[in-house]
Amino acid sequence: MSAETYVMEIDGGPGDLHCMKCLKICNYLKDSYCCKKTKNMTLPQKKAESAFLMICLQRNTIELMVTALLANKKIIDSKGNCAFCRNKKQHEEEKWCAGRTKLQLFLHRIDKDELKVEEYLEKYLEIKTRNRMEQLDIVQARIVREMKAVAIAQGKSEEEVEHILAKQGRKARRMQRSEYKHAEEDNKGVRQRLAAKLVAKKSEIIERFCLAQRTVFVKADCPNVYGRTTTHISYLLE
């Protein structure tokens, strides 16, 4: 690849996870670890850490694209095509990207890239919630076994044991509903914090482009359904 070209793709793959102790990338699918800390993680923990890494890598990809644009590099996708034009005809014949400023190119594609960040976040939250509920199931199963053993040891009849376990089952289902509600509340907070970070980062990047292009701009942030805001720009080149 030419030094004047940047490939717009995530620098990572399935199973990759980041070791916070060694600051290295491991891969649990390939059974490749840098230390015992990552190797001894449970499989649910590894899946969650891997999903979280993809969020970070996607955000880093956006930052690298911006740096490459400001350095006047050609931005392409993993197939070697222009990262901004819809197809080769638009790029080679219509020369769509050639008639756009760096800021316009960035704004043309940022929503698509931020959507990928949100998709990776949803996968991460799904894994975290599932892990949380599975841990609760393990605890509740242990409680049922212990309650049953105690009831039998106390000489209770089969009907009494079933009554005790049925009562515990109702309590367990209430706990599951409550735990799921708390998990969703936590997830909502995570979504809001990420949305705020994406908005702040987008505003920061726009200012970088405007300073580089001597551009005067006015921005207005409008919330979308997800909670992220879409920044609309009006600008005049000096």
PDB file of C-alpha atoms in Angstrom:
ATOM      1  CA  MET A   1       0.000   0.000   0.000  1.00  0.00           C
ATOM      2  CA  SER A   2       1.273   3.486  -0.862  1.00  0.00           C
ATOM      3  CA  ALA A   3       2.284   5.867   1.917  1.00  0.00           C
ATOM      4  CA  GLU A   4      -0.146   8.337   0.344  1.00  0.00           C
ATOM      5  CA  THR A   5      -3.085   5.951   0.800  1.00  0.00           C
ATOM      6  CA  TYR A   6      -5.104   5.008   3.890  1.00  0.00           C
ATOM      7  CA  VAL A   7      -7.240   1.850   3.951  1.00  0.00           C
ATOM      8  CA  MET A   8     -10.490   2.465   5.843  1.00  0.00           C
ATOM      9  CA  GLU A   9     -10.899  -0.763   7.803  1.00  0.00           C
ATOM     10  CA  ILE A  10     -10.803  -1.988  11.388  1.00  0.00           C
ATOM     11  CA  ASP A  11      -7.387  -3.182  12.526  1.00  0.00           C
ATOM     12  CA  GLY A  12      -8.732  -6.260  14.296  1.00  0.00           C
ATOM     13  CA  GLY A  13     -10.771  -9.409  13.843  1.00  0.00           C
ATOM     14  CA  PRO A  14     -13.037 -11.974  15.533  1.00  0.00           C
ATOM     15  CA  GLY A  15     -11.724 -13.110  18.905  1.00  0.00           C
ATOM     16  CA  ASP A  16      -9.326 -10.193  19.432  1.00  0.00           C
ATOM     17  CA  LEU A  17      -9.254  -8.708  22.920  1.00  0.00           C
ATOM     18  CA  HIS A  18      -7.021  -6.158  24.629  1.00  0.00           C
ATOM     19  CA  CYS A  19      -5.034  -7.166  27.713  1.00  0.00           C
ATOM     20  CA  MET A  20      -5.034  -4.211  30.136  1.00  0.00           C
ATOM     21  CA  LYS A  21      -2.072  -5.703  32.018  1.00  0.00           C
ATOM     22  CA  CYS A  22       0.323  -6.227  29.098  1.00  0.00           C
ATOM     23  CA  LEU A  23      -1.322  -3.689  26.754  1.00  0.00           C
ATOM     24  CA  LYS A  24      -1.242  -6.277  23.984  1.00  0.00           C
ATOM     25  CA  ILE A  25      -3.847  -7.790  21.662  1.00  0.00           C
ATOM     26  CA  CYS A  26      -4.736 -11.440  22.319  1.00  0.00           C
ATOM     27  CA  ASN A  27      -7.151 -13.738  20.506  1.00  0.00           C
ATOM     28  CA  TYR A  28      -9.270 -16.193  22.465  1.00  0.00           C
ATOM     29  CA  LEU A  29     -10.541 -17.961  19.325  1.00  0.00           C
ATOM     30  CA  LYS A  30      -6.951 -18.803  18.375  1.00  0.00           C
ATOM     31  CA  ASP A  31      -6.040 -19.586  22.009  1.00  0.00           C
ATOM     32  CA  SER A  32      -3.330 -16.921  21.767  1.00  0.00           C
ATOM     33  CA  TYR A  33      -2.666 -15.078  25.037  1.00  0.00           C
ATOM     34  CA  CYS A  34       0.031 -12.763  26.347  1.00  0.00           C
ATOM     35  CA  CYS A  35      -0.394 -13.687  30.014  1.00  0.00           C
ATOM     36  CA  LYS A  36      -2.397 -15.781  32.489  1.00  0.00           C
ATOM     37  CA  LYS A  37      -4.784 -12.913  33.228  1.00  0.00           C
ATOM     38  CA  THR A  38      -6.446 -13.063  29.823  1.00  0.00           C
ATOM     39  CA  LYS A  39      -6.081 -16.841  29.526  1.00  0.00           C
ATOM     40  CA  ASN A  40      -7.862 -17.398  32.852  1.00  0.00           C
ATOM     41  CA  MET A  41     -10.834 -15.193  31.954  1.00  0.00           C
ATOM     42  CA  THR A  42     -14.131 -17.019  31.589  1.00  0.00           C
ATOM     43  CA  LEU A  43     -15.447 -17.395  28.045  1.00  0.00           C
ATOM     44  CA  PRO A  44     -18.266 -14.850  28.683  1.00  0.00           C
ATOM     45  CA  GLN A  45     -15.660 -12.342  29.907  1.00  0.00           C
ATOM     46  CA  LYS A  46     -13.529 -12.905  26.801  1.00  0.00           C
ATOM     47  CA  LYS A  47     -16.521 -12.391  24.515  1.00  0.00           C
ATOM     48  CA  ALA A  48     -17.435  -9.152  26.283  1.00  0.00           C
ATOM     49  CA  GLU A  49     -13.869  -7.813  26.157  1.00  0.00           C
ATOM     50  CA  SER A  50     -13.627  -8.710  22.470  1.00  0.00           C
ATOM     51  CA  ALA A  51     -16.882  -6.881  21.697  1.00  0.00           C
ATOM     52  CA  PHE A  52     -15.679  -3.822  23.637  1.00  0.00           C
ATOM     53  CA  LEU A  53     -12.403  -3.783  21.695  1.00  0.00           C
ATOM     54  CA  MET A  54     -14.338  -3.569  18.409  1.00  0.00           C
ATOM     55  CA  ILE A  55     -16.005  -0.357  19.633  1.00  0.00           C
ATOM     56  CA  CYS A  56     -12.602   1.152  20.382  1.00  0.00           C
ATOM     57  CA  LEU A  57     -11.127   0.005  17.064  1.00  0.00           C
ATOM     58  CA  GLN A  58     -14.014   1.475  15.058  1.00  0.00           C
ATOM     59  CA  ARG A  59     -13.662   4.823  16.823  1.00  0.00           C
ATOM     60  CA  ASN A  60      -9.925   4.727  16.175  1.00  0.00           C
ATOM     61  CA  THR A  61     -10.584   4.027  12.486  1.00  0.00           C
ATOM     62  CA  ILE A  62     -12.595   7.252  12.249  1.00  0.00           C
ATOM     63  CA  GLU A  63      -9.769   9.201  13.881  1.00  0.00           C
ATOM     64  CA  LEU A  64      -7.210   7.707  11.488  1.00  0.00           C
ATOM     65  CA  MET A  65      -9.421   8.587   8.511  1.00  0.00           C
ATOM     66  CA  VAL A  66      -9.549  12.211   9.660  1.00  0.00           C
ATOM     67  CA  THR A  67      -5.781  12.341  10.120  1.00  0.00           C
ATOM     68  CA  ALA A  68      -5.307  10.835   6.651  1.00  0.00           C
ATOM     69  CA  LEU A  69      -7.708  13.342   5.077  1.00  0.00           C
ATOM     70  CA  LEU A  70      -5.903  16.269   6.675  1.00  0.00           C
ATOM     71  CA  ALA A  71      -2.627  14.809   5.387  1.00  0.00           C
ATOM     72  CA  ASN A  72      -4.085  14.800   1.838  1.00  0.00           C
ATOM     73  CA  LYS A  73      -4.007  11.019   1.603  1.00  0.00           C
ATOM     74  CA  LYS A  74      -6.290   8.967  -0.630  1.00  0.00           C
ATOM     75  CA  ILE A  75      -8.909   7.104   1.437  1.00  0.00           C
ATOM     76  CA  ILE A  76      -9.954   3.673   0.160  1.00  0.00           C
ATOM     77  CA  ASP A  77     -11.930   0.718   1.517  1.00  0.00           C
ATOM     78  CA  SER A  78     -10.627  -2.831   1.984  1.00  0.00           C
ATOM     79  CA  LYS A  79     -11.387  -3.588  -1.706  1.00  0.00           C
ATOM     80  CA  GLY A  80      -9.328  -0.668  -2.943  1.00  0.00           C
ATOM     81  CA  ASN A  81     -12.308   1.501  -3.920  1.00  0.00           C
ATOM     82  CA  CYS A  82     -12.844   5.136  -2.943  1.00  0.00           C
ATOM     83  CA  ALA A  83     -14.259   5.283   0.585  1.00  0.00           C
ATOM     84  CA  PHE A  84     -16.581   8.183  -0.279  1.00  0.00           C
ATOM     85  CA  CYS A  85     -18.018   7.414  -3.735  1.00  0.00           C
ATOM     86  CA  ARG A  86     -20.852   4.889  -4.134  1.00  0.00           C
ATOM     87  CA  ASN A  87     -19.192   3.034  -7.003  1.00  0.00           C
ATOM     88  CA  LYS A  88     -16.388   3.215  -9.578  1.00  0.00           C
ATOM     89  CA  LYS A  89     -18.562   5.128 -12.052  1.00  0.00           C
ATOM     90  CA  GLN A  90     -19.236   7.872  -9.540  1.00  0.00           C
ATOM     91  CA  HIS A  91     -15.539   8.001  -8.690  1.00  0.00           C
ATOM     92  CA  GLU A  92     -13.905   7.652 -12.109  1.00  0.00           C
ATOM     93  CA  GLU A  93     -16.471   9.243 -14.440  1.00  0.00           C
ATOM     94  CA  GLU A  94     -18.418  11.675 -12.286  1.00  0.00           C
ATOM     95  CA  LYS A  95     -15.424  12.343 -10.019  1.00  0.00           C
ATOM     96  CA  TRP A  96     -17.832  13.003  -7.148  1.00  0.00           C
ATOM     97  CA  CYS A  97     -15.227  13.068  -4.378  1.00  0.00           C
ATOM     98  CA  ALA A  98     -12.906  15.372  -6.341  1.00  0.00           C
ATOM     99  CA  GLY A  99     -15.502  18.137  -6.186  1.00  0.00           C
ATOM    100  CA  ARG A 100     -15.879  18.010  -2.408  1.00  0.00           C
ATOM    101  CA  THR A 101     -13.917  19.594   0.426  1.00  0.00           C
ATOM    102  CA  LYS A 102     -12.362  17.449   3.140  1.00  0.00           C
ATOM    103  CA  LEU A 103     -15.095  18.555   5.533  1.00  0.00           C
ATOM    104  CA  GLN A 104     -17.803  17.579   3.045  1.00  0.00           C
ATOM    105  CA  LEU A 105     -16.202  14.154   2.560  1.00  0.00           C
ATOM    106  CA  PHE A 106     -16.028  13.639   6.315  1.00  0.00           C
ATOM    107  CA  LEU A 107     -19.666  14.628   6.860  1.00  0.00           C
ATOM    108  CA  HIS A 108     -20.731  12.421   3.937  1.00  0.00           C
ATOM    109  CA  ARG A 109     -19.471   9.287   5.651  1.00  0.00           C
ATOM    110  CA  ILE A 110     -19.366   9.975   9.407  1.00  0.00           C
ATOM    111  CA  ASP A 111     -22.966   8.866  10.104  1.00  0.00           C
ATOM    112  CA  LYS A 112     -22.241   5.505   8.458  1.00  0.00           C
ATOM    113  CA  ASP A 113     -19.111   5.018  10.561  1.00  0.00           C
ATOM    114  CA  GLU A 114     -20.793   6.130  13.788  1.00  0.00           C
ATOM    115  CA  LEU A 115     -23.599   3.669  13.062  1.00  0.00           C
ATOM    116  CA  LYS A 116     -20.989   0.899  13.075  1.00  0.00           C
ATOM    117  CA  VAL A 117     -19.822   2.096  16.496  1.00  0.00           C
ATOM    118  CA  GLU A 118     -23.409   1.882  17.749  1.00  0.00           C
ATOM    119  CA  GLU A 119     -23.843  -1.604  16.264  1.00  0.00           C
ATOM    120  CA  TYR A 120     -20.698  -2.815  18.041  1.00  0.00           C
ATOM    121  CA  LEU A 121     -21.964  -1.197  21.243  1.00  0.00           C
ATOM    122  CA  GLU A 122     -25.294  -3.028  20.994  1.00  0.00           C
ATOM    123  CA  LYS A 123     -23.462  -6.329  20.529  1.00  0.00           C
ATOM    124  CA  TYR A 124     -21.322  -5.556  23.572  1.00  0.00           C
ATOM    125  CA  LEU A 125     -24.358  -4.656  25.700  1.00  0.00           C
ATOM    126  CA  GLU A 126     -26.178  -7.790  24.548  1.00  0.00           C
ATOM    127  CA  ILE A 127     -23.246  -9.968  25.638  1.00  0.00           C
ATOM    128  CA  LYS A 128     -22.895  -8.123  28.975  1.00  0.00           C
ATOM    129  CA  THR A 129     -26.613  -8.468  29.720  1.00  0.00           C
ATOM    130  CA  ARG A 130     -26.622 -12.157  28.794  1.00  0.00           C
ATOM    131  CA  ASN A 131     -23.584 -12.776  31.008  1.00  0.00           C
ATOM    132  CA  ARG A 132     -25.272 -10.934  33.859  1.00  0.00           C
ATOM    133  CA  MET A 133     -28.459 -12.984  33.581  1.00  0.00           C
ATOM    134  CA  GLU A 134     -26.542 -16.260  33.257  1.00  0.00           C
ATOM    135  CA  GLN A 135     -24.643 -15.490  36.462  1.00  0.00           C
ATOM    136  CA  LEU A 136     -27.957 -14.884  38.215  1.00  0.00           C
ATOM    137  CA  ASP A 137     -29.256 -18.223  36.904  1.00  0.00           C
ATOM    138  CA  ILE A 138     -26.199 -19.986  38.348  1.00  0.00           C
ATOM    139  CA  VAL A 139     -26.749 -18.386  41.762  1.00  0.00           C
ATOM    140  CA  GLN A 140     -30.454 -19.220  41.754  1.00  0.00           C
ATOM    141  CA  ALA A 141     -29.791 -22.835  40.745  1.00  0.00           C
ATOM    142  CA  ARG A 142     -27.397 -23.185  43.679  1.00  0.00           C
ATOM    143  CA  ILE A 143     -29.987 -21.705  46.058  1.00  0.00           C
ATOM    144  CA  VAL A 144     -32.609 -24.200  44.835  1.00  0.00           C
ATOM    145  CA  ARG A 145     -30.245 -27.147  45.352  1.00  0.00           C
ATOM    146  CA  GLU A 146     -29.346 -25.992  48.842  1.00  0.00           C
ATOM    147  CA  MET A 147     -32.972 -25.313  49.838  1.00  0.00           C
ATOM    148  CA  LYS A 148     -34.027 -28.726  48.552  1.00  0.00           C
ATOM    149  CA  ALA A 149     -31.207 -30.454  50.439  1.00  0.00           C
ATOM    150  CA  VAL A 150     -32.096 -28.638  53.681  1.00  0.00           C
ATOM    151  CA  ALA A 151     -35.817 -29.417  53.324  1.00  0.00           C
ATOM    152  CA  ILE A 152     -35.131 -33.122  52.726  1.00  0.00           C
ATOM    153  CA  ALA A 153     -32.692 -33.213  55.656  1.00  0.00           C
ATOM    154  CA  GLN A 154     -35.413 -31.741  57.871  1.00  0.00           C
ATOM    155  CA  GLY A 155     -37.692 -34.613  56.912  1.00  0.00           C
ATOM    156  CA  LYS A 156     -40.249 -32.562  54.994  1.00  0.00           C
ATOM    157  CA  SER A 157     -42.671 -34.389  52.732  1.00  0.00           C
ATOM    158  CA  GLU A 158     -42.426 -34.346  48.942  1.00  0.00           C
ATOM    159  CA  GLU A 159     -45.409 -31.979  48.760  1.00  0.00           C
ATOM    160  CA  GLU A 160     -43.793 -29.588  51.249  1.00  0.00           C
ATOM    161  CA  VAL A 161     -40.518 -29.636  49.309  1.00  0.00           C
ATOM    162  CA  GLU A 162     -42.350 -28.865  46.052  1.00  0.00           C
ATOM    163  CA  HIS A 163     -44.203 -26.005  47.769  1.00  0.00           C
ATOM    164  CA  ILE A 164     -40.933 -24.516  49.049  1.00  0.00           C
ATOM    165  CA  LEU A 165     -39.296 -24.786  45.629  1.00  0.00           C
ATOM    166  CA  ALA A 166     -42.337 -23.315  43.862  1.00  0.00           C
ATOM    167  CA  LYS A 167     -42.236 -20.340  46.225  1.00  0.00           C
ATOM    168  CA  GLN A 168     -38.524 -19.915  45.552  1.00  0.00           C
ATOM    169  CA  GLY A 169     -39.193 -20.160  41.807  1.00  0.00           C
ATOM    170  CA  ARG A 170     -41.622 -17.221  41.975  1.00  0.00           C
ATOM    171  CA  LYS A 171     -39.080 -15.227  43.957  1.00  0.00           C
ATOM    172  CA  ALA A 172     -36.383 -16.107  41.414  1.00  0.00           C
ATOM    173  CA  ARG A 173     -38.514 -14.889  38.507  1.00  0.00           C
ATOM    174  CA  ARG A 174     -39.116 -11.575  40.297  1.00  0.00           C
ATOM    175  CA  MET A 175     -35.377 -11.247  40.813  1.00  0.00           C
ATOM    176  CA  GLN A 176     -34.748 -11.988  37.129  1.00  0.00           C
ATOM    177  CA  ARG A 177     -37.208  -9.303  36.018  1.00  0.00           C
ATOM    178  CA  SER A 178     -35.658  -6.817  38.433  1.00  0.00           C
ATOM    179  CA  GLU A 179     -32.113  -7.680  37.348  1.00  0.00           C
ATOM    180  CA  TYR A 180     -33.011  -7.351  33.664  1.00  0.00           C
ATOM    181  CA  LYS A 181     -34.602  -3.957  34.349  1.00  0.00           C
ATOM    182  CA  HIS A 182     -31.445  -2.781  36.126  1.00  0.00           C
ATOM    183  CA  ALA A 183     -29.315  -4.097  33.242  1.00  0.00           C
ATOM    184  CA  GLU A 184     -31.389  -2.157  30.711  1.00  0.00           C
ATOM    185  CA  GLU A 185     -31.087   1.002  32.821  1.00  0.00           C
ATOM    186  CA  ASP A 186     -27.317   0.543  32.921  1.00  0.00           C
ATOM    187  CA  ASN A 187     -27.276  -0.027  29.147  1.00  0.00           C
ATOM    188  CA  LYS A 188     -29.256   3.155  28.587  1.00  0.00           C
ATOM    189  CA  GLY A 189     -26.649   5.079  30.548  1.00  0.00           C
ATOM    190  CA  VAL A 190     -23.840   3.548  28.477  1.00  0.00           C
ATOM    191  CA  ARG A 191     -25.625   4.486  25.232  1.00  0.00           C
ATOM    192  CA  GLN A 192     -26.085   8.065  26.402  1.00  0.00           C
ATOM    193  CA  ARG A 193     -22.442   8.412  27.440  1.00  0.00           C
ATOM    194  CA  LEU A 194     -21.206   7.037  24.117  1.00  0.00           C
ATOM    195  CA  ALA A 195     -23.606   9.299  22.203  1.00  0.00           C
ATOM    196  CA  ALA A 196     -22.246  12.323  24.084  1.00  0.00           C
ATOM    197  CA  LYS A 197     -18.667  11.282  23.295  1.00  0.00           C
ATOM    198  CA  LEU A 198     -19.471  10.834  19.600  1.00  0.00           C
ATOM    199  CA  VAL A 199     -21.084  14.278  19.435  1.00  0.00           C
ATOM    200  CA  ALA A 200     -18.145  15.911  21.218  1.00  0.00           C
ATOM    201  CA  LYS A 201     -15.633  14.127  18.985  1.00  0.00           C
ATOM    202  CA  LYS A 202     -17.559  15.070  15.823  1.00  0.00           C
ATOM    203  CA  SER A 203     -17.597  18.745  16.855  1.00  0.00           C
ATOM    204  CA  GLU A 204     -13.873  18.592  17.603  1.00  0.00           C
ATOM    205  CA  ILE A 205     -13.122  17.029  14.207  1.00  0.00           C
ATOM    206  CA  ILE A 206     -15.282  19.573  12.357  1.00  0.00           C
ATOM    207  CA  GLU A 207     -13.360  22.390  14.016  1.00  0.00           C
ATOM    208  CA  ARG A 208     -10.087  20.780  12.929  1.00  0.00           C
ATOM    209  CA  PHE A 209     -11.284  20.672   9.323  1.00  0.00           C
ATOM    210  CA  CYS A 210     -12.591  24.227   9.467  1.00  0.00           C
ATOM    211  CA  LEU A 211      -9.318  25.548  10.848  1.00  0.00           C
ATOM    212  CA  ALA A 212      -7.419  23.657   8.146  1.00  0.00           C
ATOM    213  CA  GLN A 213      -9.731  25.009   5.405  1.00  0.00           C
ATOM    214  CA  ARG A 214     -10.200  28.521   6.899  1.00  0.00           C
ATOM    215  CA  THR A 215     -13.925  27.824   7.098  1.00  0.00           C
ATOM    216  CA  VAL A 216     -16.569  29.820   8.963  1.00  0.00           C
ATOM    217  CA  PHE A 217     -19.335  27.575  10.257  1.00  0.00           C
ATOM    218  CA  VAL A 218     -22.454  27.479  12.390  1.00  0.00           C
ATOM    219  CA  LYS A 219     -23.588  24.185  13.828  1.00  0.00           C
ATOM    220  CA  ALA A 220     -26.872  22.965  15.297  1.00  0.00           C
ATOM    221  CA  ASP A 221     -27.191  19.613  17.016  1.00  0.00           C
ATOM    222  CA  CYS A 222     -30.442  17.709  16.447  1.00  0.00           C
ATOM    223  CA  PRO A 223     -31.065  14.510  18.454  1.00  0.00           C
ATOM    224  CA  ASN A 224     -31.942  11.362  16.555  1.00  0.00           C
ATOM    225  CA  VAL A 225     -33.862   8.290  17.742  1.00  0.00           C
ATOM    226  CA  TYR A 226     -30.763   6.557  19.083  1.00  0.00           C
ATOM    227  CA  GLY A 227     -29.830   9.516  21.264  1.00  0.00           C
ATOM    228  CA  ARG A 228     -26.866  10.533  19.108  1.00  0.00           C
ATOM    229  CA  THR A 229     -27.034  13.939  17.483  1.00  0.00           C
ATOM    230  CA  THR A 230     -26.598  14.752  13.838  1.00  0.00           C
ATOM    231  CA  THR A 231     -24.579  17.925  13.285  1.00  0.00           C
ATOM    232  CA  HIS A 232     -25.786  20.125  10.459  1.00  0.00           C
ATOM    233  CA  ILE A 233     -23.246  22.539   9.036  1.00  0.00           C
ATOM    234  CA  SER A 234     -23.605  25.708   7.034  1.00  0.00           C
ATOM    235  CA  TYR A 235     -20.304  27.155   5.888  1.00  0.00           C
ATOM    236  CA  LEU A 236     -18.634  29.668   3.583  1.00  0.00           C
ATOM    237  CA  LEU A 237     -15.109  29.166   2.295  1.00  0.00           C
ATOM    238  CA  GLU A 238     -12.961  32.270   2.476  1.00  0.00           C
TER     239      GLU A 238
END
